[in-house]
Amino acid sequence: QVQPVESGGGLVQAGGSLRLSCAASGRTFSSYAMGWFRQAPGKEREFVAAISRNGGSTYYADSVKGRFSISRDNAKNTVYLQMNSLKPEDTAVYYCAADLVPNGVSPPRVTWEYDYWGQGTQVTVSS
């Protein structure tokens, strides 16, 4: 199993950028699809981005497409979320999640498919 740990959150002005990192313990990181989700106060947790085991396939929510980019480095057991052109509506706690999937399977885009979750990192975008 893996244990994701997020970092890189903070306060940024609208239009700015942040890069979130998620380091996952365990020897089989490359066996997991990885996803980023976020949850704003009073709202449900929502999908942001996901990446396949080898990084060859990525998926994004429409609200972040063209602004956010997900990537992974399996040698470092780490997945990243580069966030550009941030908006106040991007303010949320961002969570990293891992799902054990067979090779070639697309990463899931729903919360209930993921097995392991980090504690989250706060991102606040001021207007």
mmCIF file of N, CA and C in Angstrom:
data_model
loop_
_atom_site.group_PDB
_atom_site.id
_atom_site.type_symbol
_atom_site.label_atom_id
_atom_site.label_comp_id
_atom_site.label_asym_id
_atom_site.label_seq_id
_atom_site.Cartn_x
_atom_site.Cartn_y
_atom_site.Cartn_z
ATOM 1 N N GLN A 1 0.835 -1.175 0.000
ATOM 2 C CA GLN A 1 0.000 0.000 0.000
ATOM 3 C C GLN A 1 0.882 1.240 0.000
ATOM 4 N N VAL A 2 0.240 2.414 -0.255
ATOM 5 C CA VAL A 2 0.961 3.682 -0.272
ATOM 6 C C VAL A 2 0.267 4.649 0.670
ATOM 7 N N GLN A 3 1.018 5.620 1.155
ATOM 8 C CA GLN A 3 0.470 6.679 1.972
ATOM 9 C C GLN A 3 0.855 8.009 1.351
ATOM 10 N N PRO A 4 -0.102 8.697 0.718
ATOM 11 C CA PRO A 4 0.209 9.981 0.097
ATOM 12 C C PRO A 4 0.343 11.100 1.131
ATOM 13 N N VAL A 5 1.281 12.001 0.876
ATOM 14 C CA VAL A 5 1.474 13.175 1.725
ATOM 15 C C VAL A 5 1.644 14.393 0.814
ATOM 16 N N GLU A 6 0.687 15.327 0.922
ATOM 17 C CA GLU A 6 0.707 16.516 0.067
ATOM 18 C C GLU A 6 1.548 17.633 0.677
ATOM 19 N N SER A 7 2.066 18.493 -0.194
ATOM 20 C CA SER A 7 2.776 19.695 0.237
ATOM 21 C C SER A 7 2.698 20.726 -0.881
ATOM 22 N N GLY A 8 3.031 21.970 -0.535
ATOM 23 C CA GLY A 8 3.106 23.007 -1.554
ATOM 24 C C GLY A 8 1.959 23.990 -1.573
ATOM 25 N N GLY A 9 0.969 23.769 -0.726
ATOM 26 C CA GLY A 9 -0.138 24.713 -0.685
ATOM 27 C C GLY A 9 0.277 26.041 -0.091
ATOM 28 N N GLY A 10 -0.628 27.013 -0.170
ATOM 29 C CA GLY A 10 -0.330 28.323 0.395
ATOM 30 C C GLY A 10 -1.294 29.374 -0.099
ATOM 31 N N LEU A 11 -0.919 30.627 0.146
ATOM 32 C CA LEU A 11 -1.726 31.777 -0.253
ATOM 33 C C LEU A 11 -1.084 32.415 -1.476
ATOM 34 N N VAL A 12 -1.887 32.666 -2.490
ATOM 35 C CA VAL A 12 -1.393 33.254 -3.725
ATOM 36 C C VAL A 12 -2.438 34.216 -4.266
ATOM 37 N N GLN A 13 -1.989 35.234 -4.967
ATOM 38 C CA GLN A 13 -2.918 36.170 -5.584
ATOM 39 C C GLN A 13 -3.489 35.583 -6.860
ATOM 40 N N ALA A 14 -4.654 36.048 -7.221
ATOM 41 C CA ALA A 14 -5.279 35.620 -8.470
ATOM 42 C C ALA A 14 -4.322 35.875 -9.637
ATOM 43 N N GLY A 15 -4.254 34.889 -10.525
ATOM 44 C CA GLY A 15 -3.331 34.969 -11.646
ATOM 45 C C GLY A 15 -1.989 34.338 -11.374
ATOM 46 N N GLY A 16 -1.728 34.014 -10.127
ATOM 47 C CA GLY A 16 -0.458 33.422 -9.748
ATOM 48 C C GLY A 16 -0.423 31.919 -9.965
ATOM 49 N N SER A 17 0.690 31.318 -9.528
ATOM 50 C CA SER A 17 0.916 29.888 -9.726
ATOM 51 C C SER A 17 1.362 29.225 -8.428
ATOM 52 N N LEU A 18 1.065 27.949 -8.326
ATOM 53 C CA LEU A 18 1.550 27.102 -7.247
ATOM 54 C C LEU A 18 1.812 25.722 -7.829
ATOM 55 N N ARG A 19 2.756 25.007 -7.219
ATOM 56 C CA ARG A 19 2.955 23.607 -7.577
ATOM 57 C C ARG A 19 2.793 22.752 -6.331
ATOM 58 N N LEU A 20 1.825 21.872 -6.391
ATOM 59 C CA LEU A 20 1.605 20.927 -5.306
ATOM 60 C C LEU A 20 2.399 19.653 -5.586
ATOM 61 N N SER A 21 2.883 19.071 -4.516
ATOM 62 C CA SER A 21 3.576 17.791 -4.607
ATOM 63 C C SER A 21 2.864 16.780 -3.726
ATOM 64 N N CYS A 22 2.953 15.530 -4.125
ATOM 65 C CA CYS A 22 2.393 14.440 -3.328
ATOM 66 C C CYS A 22 3.411 13.314 -3.329
ATOM 67 N N ALA A 23 4.032 13.112 -2.188
ATOM 68 C CA ALA A 23 5.004 12.034 -2.036
ATOM 69 C C ALA A 23 4.303 10.831 -1.418
ATOM 70 N N ALA A 24 4.486 9.683 -2.033
ATOM 71 C CA ALA A 24 3.803 8.482 -1.561
ATOM 72 C C ALA A 24 4.821 7.450 -1.099
ATOM 73 N N SER A 25 4.669 6.991 0.109
ATOM 74 C CA SER A 25 5.539 5.945 0.621
ATOM 75 C C SER A 25 5.164 4.609 -0.020
ATOM 76 N N GLY A 26 6.045 3.642 0.051
ATOM 77 C CA GLY A 26 5.761 2.328 -0.510
ATOM 78 C C GLY A 26 6.617 2.032 -1.722
ATOM 79 N N ARG A 27 6.814 0.761 -1.997
ATOM 80 C CA ARG A 27 7.720 0.338 -3.064
ATOM 81 C C ARG A 27 7.029 0.143 -4.400
ATOM 82 N N THR A 28 5.705 0.259 -4.406
ATOM 83 C CA THR A 28 4.978 -0.054 -5.633
ATOM 84 C C THR A 28 4.226 1.155 -6.163
ATOM 85 N N PHE A 29 4.801 2.323 -6.017
ATOM 86 C CA PHE A 29 4.133 3.562 -6.447
ATOM 87 C C PHE A 29 3.708 3.486 -7.900
ATOM 88 N N SER A 30 4.519 2.890 -8.743
ATOM 89 C CA SER A 30 4.219 2.829 -10.170
ATOM 90 C C SER A 30 3.036 1.921 -10.494
ATOM 91 N N SER A 31 2.513 1.213 -9.520
ATOM 92 C CA SER A 31 1.334 0.371 -9.718
ATOM 93 C C SER A 31 0.031 1.119 -9.478
ATOM 94 N N TYR A 32 0.143 2.380 -9.106
ATOM 95 C CA TYR A 32 -1.026 3.165 -8.724
ATOM 96 C C TYR A 32 -1.298 4.293 -9.701
ATOM 97 N N ALA A 33 -2.557 4.393 -10.100
ATOM 98 C CA ALA A 33 -3.018 5.628 -10.717
ATOM 99 C C ALA A 33 -3.136 6.661 -9.610
ATOM 100 N N MET A 34 -2.882 7.918 -9.962
ATOM 101 C CA MET A 34 -2.908 8.986 -8.963
ATOM 102 C C MET A 34 -3.884 10.069 -9.384
ATOM 103 N N GLY A 35 -4.520 10.652 -8.395
ATOM 104 C CA GLY A 35 -5.477 11.711 -8.681
ATOM 105 C C GLY A 35 -5.356 12.857 -7.697
ATOM 106 N N TRP A 36 -5.785 14.020 -8.155
ATOM 107 C CA TRP A 36 -5.922 15.194 -7.293
ATOM 108 C C TRP A 36 -7.409 15.563 -7.225
ATOM 109 N N PHE A 37 -7.852 15.834 -6.025
ATOM 110 C CA PHE A 37 -9.214 16.289 -5.785
ATOM 111 C C PHE A 37 -9.135 17.539 -4.924
ATOM 112 N N ARG A 38 -10.246 18.257 -4.831
ATOM 113 C CA ARG A 38 -10.283 19.428 -3.958
ATOM 114 C C ARG A 38 -11.654 19.555 -3.318
ATOM 115 N N GLN A 39 -11.650 20.221 -2.174
ATOM 116 C CA GLN A 39 -12.899 20.423 -1.455
ATOM 117 C C GLN A 39 -12.914 21.819 -0.866
ATOM 118 N N ALA A 40 -13.868 22.614 -1.319
ATOM 119 C CA ALA A 40 -14.067 23.964 -0.800
ATOM 120 C C ALA A 40 -15.055 23.895 0.365
ATOM 121 N N PRO A 41 -15.044 24.904 1.250
ATOM 122 C CA PRO A 41 -15.962 24.887 2.398
ATOM 123 C C PRO A 41 -17.404 24.767 1.952
ATOM 124 N N GLY A 42 -18.121 23.842 2.566
ATOM 125 C CA GLY A 42 -19.531 23.664 2.264
ATOM 126 C C GLY A 42 -19.826 22.945 0.964
ATOM 127 N N LYS A 43 -18.794 22.461 0.296
ATOM 128 C CA LYS A 43 -18.995 21.774 -0.982
ATOM 129 C C LYS A 43 -18.457 20.349 -0.916
ATOM 130 N N GLU A 44 -18.892 19.532 -1.854
ATOM 131 C CA GLU A 44 -18.409 18.168 -1.929
ATOM 132 C C GLU A 44 -17.003 18.145 -2.543
ATOM 133 N N ARG A 45 -16.294 17.074 -2.228
ATOM 134 C CA ARG A 45 -14.982 16.887 -2.812
ATOM 135 C C ARG A 45 -15.159 16.636 -4.314
ATOM 136 N N GLU A 46 -14.350 17.312 -5.126
ATOM 137 C CA GLU A 46 -14.497 17.195 -6.570
ATOM 138 C C GLU A 46 -13.182 16.834 -7.248
ATOM 139 N N PHE A 47 -13.325 16.182 -8.378
ATOM 140 C CA PHE A 47 -12.189 15.769 -9.176
ATOM 141 C C PHE A 47 -11.482 16.978 -9.783
ATOM 142 N N VAL A 48 -10.154 16.930 -9.794
ATOM 143 C CA VAL A 48 -9.351 17.970 -10.425
ATOM 144 C C VAL A 48 -8.542 17.391 -11.592
ATOM 145 N N ALA A 49 -7.750 16.364 -11.318
ATOM 146 C CA ALA A 49 -6.881 15.793 -12.354
ATOM 147 C C ALA A 49 -6.484 14.382 -11.953
ATOM 148 N N ALA A 50 -6.134 13.571 -12.952
ATOM 149 C CA ALA A 50 -5.679 12.210 -12.696
ATOM 150 C C ALA A 50 -4.638 11.820 -13.727
ATOM 151 N N ILE A 51 -3.802 10.877 -13.341
ATOM 152 C CA ILE A 51 -2.719 10.437 -14.220
ATOM 153 C C ILE A 51 -2.569 8.927 -14.111
ATOM 154 N N SER A 52 -2.285 8.300 -15.248
ATOM 155 C CA SER A 52 -2.136 6.848 -15.282
ATOM 156 C C SER A 52 -0.824 6.411 -14.628
ATOM 157 N N ARG A 53 -0.667 5.114 -14.499
ATOM 158 C CA ARG A 53 0.501 4.564 -13.810
ATOM 159 C C ARG A 53 1.822 5.036 -14.402
ATOM 160 N N ASN A 54 1.911 5.071 -15.712
ATOM 161 C CA ASN A 54 3.182 5.448 -16.348
ATOM 162 C C ASN A 54 3.217 6.903 -16.781
ATOM 163 N N GLY A 55 2.164 7.637 -16.477
ATOM 164 C CA GLY A 55 2.112 9.057 -16.819
ATOM 165 C C GLY A 55 1.689 9.327 -18.241
ATOM 166 N N GLY A 56 1.366 8.287 -18.990
ATOM 167 C CA GLY A 56 1.043 8.472 -20.397
ATOM 168 C C GLY A 56 -0.337 9.051 -20.659
ATOM 169 N N SER A 57 -1.230 8.931 -19.695
ATOM 170 C CA SER A 57 -2.592 9.451 -19.851
ATOM 171 C C SER A 57 -2.917 10.377 -18.689
ATOM 172 N N THR A 58 -3.476 11.520 -19.029
ATOM 173 C CA THR A 58 -3.896 12.481 -18.008
ATOM 174 C C THR A 58 -5.315 12.941 -18.296
ATOM 175 N N TYR A 59 -6.000 13.331 -17.242
ATOM 176 C CA TYR A 59 -7.390 13.772 -17.352
ATOM 177 C C TYR A 59 -7.581 14.973 -16.435
ATOM 178 N N TYR A 60 -8.449 15.888 -16.862
ATOM 179 C CA TYR A 60 -8.673 17.108 -16.106
ATOM 180 C C TYR A 60 -10.159 17.436 -16.026
ATOM 181 N N ALA A 61 -10.530 18.065 -14.932
ATOM 182 C CA ALA A 61 -11.855 18.658 -14.844
ATOM 183 C C ALA A 61 -11.912 19.840 -15.808
ATOM 184 N N ASP A 62 -13.090 20.087 -16.361
ATOM 185 C CA ASP A 62 -13.236 21.190 -17.311
ATOM 186 C C ASP A 62 -12.829 22.522 -16.683
ATOM 187 N N SER A 63 -13.058 22.659 -15.390
ATOM 188 C CA SER A 63 -12.796 23.935 -14.721
ATOM 189 C C SER A 63 -11.308 24.267 -14.619
ATOM 190 N N VAL A 64 -10.448 23.269 -14.783
ATOM 191 C CA VAL A 64 -9.001 23.524 -14.657
ATOM 192 C C VAL A 64 -8.242 23.246 -15.941
ATOM 193 N N LYS A 65 -8.926 22.726 -16.934
ATOM 194 C CA LYS A 65 -8.261 22.364 -18.190
ATOM 195 C C LYS A 65 -7.592 23.592 -18.806
ATOM 196 N N GLY A 66 -6.334 23.420 -19.208
ATOM 197 C CA GLY A 66 -5.591 24.520 -19.785
ATOM 198 C C GLY A 66 -4.854 25.369 -18.760
ATOM 199 N N ARG A 67 -5.177 25.204 -17.481
ATOM 200 C CA ARG A 67 -4.506 25.973 -16.422
ATOM 201 C C ARG A 67 -3.671 25.073 -15.510
ATOM 202 N N PHE A 68 -4.135 23.869 -15.262
ATOM 203 C CA PHE A 68 -3.450 22.931 -14.370
ATOM 204 C C PHE A 68 -2.801 21.822 -15.192
ATOM 205 N N SER A 69 -1.721 21.278 -14.640
ATOM 206 C CA SER A 69 -1.032 20.173 -15.296
ATOM 207 C C SER A 69 -0.580 19.158 -14.250
ATOM 208 N N ILE A 70 -0.948 17.901 -14.464
ATOM 209 C CA ILE A 70 -0.542 16.832 -13.556
ATOM 210 C C ILE A 70 0.605 16.055 -14.181
ATOM 211 N N SER A 71 1.557 15.667 -13.361
ATOM 212 C CA SER A 71 2.687 14.861 -13.829
ATOM 213 C C SER A 71 3.160 13.973 -12.681
ATOM 214 N N ARG A 72 4.015 13.024 -12.999
ATOM 215 C CA ARG A 72 4.527 12.138 -11.947
ATOM 216 C C ARG A 72 5.963 11.747 -12.259
ATOM 217 N N ASP A 73 6.690 11.438 -11.197
ATOM 218 C CA ASP A 73 8.047 10.925 -11.299
ATOM 219 C C ASP A 73 8.087 9.636 -10.485
ATOM 220 N N ASN A 74 7.994 8.516 -11.148
ATOM 221 C CA ASN A 74 7.924 7.239 -10.430
ATOM 222 C C ASN A 74 9.231 6.908 -9.704
ATOM 223 N N ALA A 75 10.340 7.440 -10.181
ATOM 224 C CA ALA A 75 11.609 7.206 -9.497
ATOM 225 C C ALA A 75 11.639 7.904 -8.138
ATOM 226 N N LYS A 76 10.854 8.981 -8.012
ATOM 227 C CA LYS A 76 10.793 9.735 -6.753
ATOM 228 C C LYS A 76 9.504 9.479 -5.982
ATOM 229 N N ASN A 77 8.667 8.572 -6.477
ATOM 230 C CA ASN A 77 7.386 8.277 -5.803
ATOM 231 C C ASN A 77 6.574 9.555 -5.573
ATOM 232 N N THR A 78 6.537 10.413 -6.561
ATOM 233 C CA THR A 78 5.908 11.711 -6.385
ATOM 234 C C THR A 78 5.039 12.070 -7.584
ATOM 235 N N VAL A 79 3.908 12.671 -7.288
ATOM 236 C CA VAL A 79 3.034 13.228 -8.311
ATOM 237 C C VAL A 79 2.900 14.722 -8.043
ATOM 238 N N TYR A 80 2.779 15.491 -9.114
ATOM 239 C CA TYR A 80 2.749 16.948 -9.020
ATOM 240 C C TYR A 80 1.462 17.498 -9.632
ATOM 241 N N LEU A 81 1.088 18.670 -9.161
ATOM 242 C CA LEU A 81 -0.002 19.416 -9.780
ATOM 243 C C LEU A 81 0.485 20.853 -9.939
ATOM 244 N N GLN A 82 0.802 21.222 -11.166
ATOM 245 C CA GLN A 82 1.185 22.593 -11.474
ATOM 246 C C GLN A 82 -0.079 23.391 -11.752
ATOM 247 N N MET A 83 -0.270 24.460 -10.981
ATOM 248 C CA MET A 83 -1.491 25.258 -11.094
ATOM 249 C C MET A 83 -1.109 26.672 -11.514
ATOM 250 N N ASN A 84 -1.565 27.058 -12.681
ATOM 251 C CA ASN A 84 -1.297 28.387 -13.222
ATOM 252 C C ASN A 84 -2.594 29.170 -13.370
ATOM 253 N N SER A 85 -2.458 30.474 -13.524
ATOM 254 C CA SER A 85 -3.625 31.346 -13.714
ATOM 255 C C SER A 85 -4.691 31.069 -12.672
ATOM 256 N N LEU A 86 -4.283 31.016 -11.435
ATOM 257 C CA LEU A 86 -5.197 30.660 -10.362
ATOM 258 C C LEU A 86 -6.283 31.699 -10.181
ATOM 259 N N LYS A 87 -7.461 31.208 -9.805
ATOM 260 C CA LYS A 87 -8.629 32.046 -9.596
ATOM 261 C C LYS A 87 -9.103 31.890 -8.157
ATOM 262 N N PRO A 88 -9.829 32.873 -7.641
ATOM 263 C CA PRO A 88 -10.365 32.726 -6.267
ATOM 264 C C PRO A 88 -11.208 31.466 -6.098
ATOM 265 N N GLU A 89 -11.897 31.048 -7.140
ATOM 266 C CA GLU A 89 -12.718 29.838 -7.052
ATOM 267 C C GLU A 89 -11.903 28.554 -6.982
ATOM 268 N N ASP A 90 -10.594 28.640 -7.149
ATOM 269 C CA ASP A 90 -9.725 27.479 -6.957
ATOM 270 C C ASP A 90 -9.393 27.263 -5.477
ATOM 271 N N THR A 91 -9.799 28.181 -4.629
ATOM 272 C CA THR A 91 -9.545 28.055 -3.199
ATOM 273 C C THR A 91 -10.217 26.804 -2.644
ATOM 274 N N ALA A 92 -9.418 25.949 -2.007
ATOM 275 C CA ALA A 92 -9.931 24.682 -1.485
ATOM 276 C C ALA A 92 -8.790 23.947 -0.781
ATOM 277 N N VAL A 93 -9.160 22.888 -0.098
ATOM 278 C CA VAL A 93 -8.160 21.924 0.354
ATOM 279 C C VAL A 93 -7.960 20.920 -0.780
ATOM 280 N N TYR A 94 -6.721 20.717 -1.150
ATOM 281 C CA TYR A 94 -6.392 19.815 -2.254
ATOM 282 C C TYR A 94 -5.870 18.498 -1.696
ATOM 283 N N TYR A 95 -6.442 17.416 -2.202
ATOM 284 C CA TYR A 95 -6.101 16.072 -1.745
ATOM 285 C C TYR A 95 -5.491 15.252 -2.873
ATOM 286 N N CYS A 96 -4.501 14.474 -2.501
ATOM 287 C CA CYS A 96 -3.887 13.512 -3.400
ATOM 288 C C CYS A 96 -4.423 12.122 -3.046
ATOM 289 N N ALA A 97 -4.651 11.302 -4.070
ATOM 290 C CA ALA A 97 -5.203 9.974 -3.830
ATOM 291 C C ALA A 97 -4.559 8.955 -4.758
ATOM 292 N N ALA A 98 -4.533 7.707 -4.303
ATOM 293 C CA ALA A 98 -3.909 6.623 -5.060
ATOM 294 C C ALA A 98 -4.889 5.469 -5.240
ATOM 295 N N ASP A 99 -4.862 4.874 -6.417
ATOM 296 C CA ASP A 99 -5.734 3.740 -6.729
ATOM 297 C C ASP A 99 -4.910 2.651 -7.417
ATOM 298 N N LEU A 100 -4.916 1.464 -6.826
ATOM 299 C CA LEU A 100 -4.186 0.336 -7.408
ATOM 300 C C LEU A 100 -4.955 -0.186 -8.609
ATOM 301 N N VAL A 101 -4.350 -0.092 -9.795
ATOM 302 C CA VAL A 101 -5.039 -0.484 -11.025
ATOM 303 C C VAL A 101 -4.120 -1.343 -11.885
ATOM 304 N N PRO A 102 -4.698 -2.195 -12.725
ATOM 305 C CA PRO A 102 -3.880 -2.952 -13.674
ATOM 306 C C PRO A 102 -3.252 -2.014 -14.697
ATOM 307 N N ASN A 103 -2.149 -2.448 -15.250
ATOM 308 C CA ASN A 103 -1.478 -1.644 -16.268
ATOM 309 C C ASN A 103 -2.400 -1.424 -17.468
ATOM 310 N N GLY A 104 -2.429 -0.198 -17.965
ATOM 311 C CA GLY A 104 -3.241 0.104 -19.136
ATOM 312 C C GLY A 104 -4.647 0.586 -18.816
ATOM 313 N N VAL A 105 -5.033 0.539 -17.571
ATOM 314 C CA VAL A 105 -6.364 1.008 -17.169
ATOM 315 C C VAL A 105 -6.324 2.514 -16.925
ATOM 316 N N SER A 106 -7.334 3.206 -17.397
ATOM 317 C CA SER A 106 -7.398 4.656 -17.202
ATOM 318 C C SER A 106 -7.566 4.984 -15.729
ATOM 319 N N PRO A 107 -6.976 6.083 -15.285
ATOM 320 C CA PRO A 107 -7.144 6.450 -13.883
ATOM 321 C C PRO A 107 -8.580 6.899 -13.612
ATOM 322 N N PRO A 108 -9.125 6.562 -12.465
ATOM 323 C CA PRO A 108 -10.504 6.954 -12.161
ATOM 324 C C PRO A 108 -10.617 8.451 -11.895
ATOM 325 N N ARG A 109 -11.839 8.931 -12.036
ATOM 326 C CA ARG A 109 -12.101 10.348 -11.831
ATOM 327 C C ARG A 109 -13.190 10.589 -10.794
ATOM 328 N N VAL A 110 -13.414 9.590 -9.958
ATOM 329 C CA VAL A 110 -14.406 9.709 -8.894
ATOM 330 C C VAL A 110 -13.770 9.307 -7.573
ATOM 331 N N THR A 111 -14.241 9.914 -6.491
ATOM 332 C CA THR A 111 -13.590 9.717 -5.202
ATOM 333 C C THR A 111 -13.641 8.271 -4.743
ATOM 334 N N TRP A 112 -14.767 7.578 -4.969
ATOM 335 C CA TRP A 112 -14.940 6.263 -4.382
ATOM 336 C C TRP A 112 -14.070 5.184 -5.007
ATOM 337 N N GLU A 113 -13.428 5.490 -6.089
ATOM 338 C CA GLU A 113 -12.537 4.523 -6.724
ATOM 339 C C GLU A 113 -11.151 4.522 -6.072
ATOM 340 N N TYR A 114 -10.821 5.553 -5.348
ATOM 341 C CA TYR A 114 -9.481 5.673 -4.793
ATOM 342 C C TYR A 114 -9.385 5.027 -3.417
ATOM 343 N N ASP A 115 -8.287 4.348 -3.185
ATOM 344 C CA ASP A 115 -8.110 3.570 -1.968
ATOM 345 C C ASP A 115 -7.374 4.326 -0.865
ATOM 346 N N TYR A 116 -6.447 5.185 -1.251
ATOM 347 C CA TYR A 116 -5.589 5.845 -0.264
ATOM 348 C C TYR A 116 -5.607 7.354 -0.498
ATOM 349 N N TRP A 117 -5.693 8.084 0.605
ATOM 350 C CA TRP A 117 -5.833 9.532 0.561
ATOM 351 C C TRP A 117 -4.821 10.191 1.487
ATOM 352 N N GLY A 118 -4.343 11.367 1.043
ATOM 353 C CA GLY A 118 -3.534 12.190 1.914
ATOM 354 C C GLY A 118 -4.409 13.045 2.815
ATOM 355 N N GLN A 119 -3.758 13.847 3.650
ATOM 356 C CA GLN A 119 -4.468 14.692 4.607
ATOM 357 C C GLN A 119 -4.904 16.017 4.000
ATOM 358 N N GLY A 120 -4.359 16.357 2.849
ATOM 359 C CA GLY A 120 -4.755 17.581 2.174
ATOM 360 C C GLY A 120 -3.824 18.753 2.449
ATOM 361 N N THR A 121 -3.817 19.696 1.517
ATOM 362 C CA THR A 121 -3.047 20.921 1.670
ATOM 363 C C THR A 121 -3.917 22.092 1.211
ATOM 364 N N GLN A 122 -3.907 23.158 1.992
ATOM 365 C CA GLN A 122 -4.791 24.299 1.728
ATOM 366 C C GLN A 122 -4.209 25.186 0.635
ATOM 367 N N VAL A 123 -5.044 25.527 -0.317
ATOM 368 C CA VAL A 123 -4.705 26.511 -1.344
ATOM 369 C C VAL A 123 -5.711 27.646 -1.245
ATOM 370 N N THR A 124 -5.213 28.853 -1.056
ATOM 371 C CA THR A 124 -6.073 30.027 -0.961
ATOM 372 C C THR A 124 -5.643 31.033 -2.016
ATOM 373 N N VAL A 125 -6.595 31.432 -2.850
ATOM 374 C CA VAL A 125 -6.323 32.390 -3.917
ATOM 375 C C VAL A 125 -7.078 33.673 -3.599
ATOM 376 N N SER A 126 -6.357 34.747 -3.411
ATOM 377 C CA SER A 126 -6.980 36.025 -3.077
ATOM 378 C C SER A 126 -7.237 36.834 -4.343
ATOM 379 N N SER A 127 -8.307 37.608 -4.281
ATOM 380 C CA SER A 127 -8.685 38.412 -5.457
ATOM 381 C C SER A 127 -8.009 39.771 -5.438
#
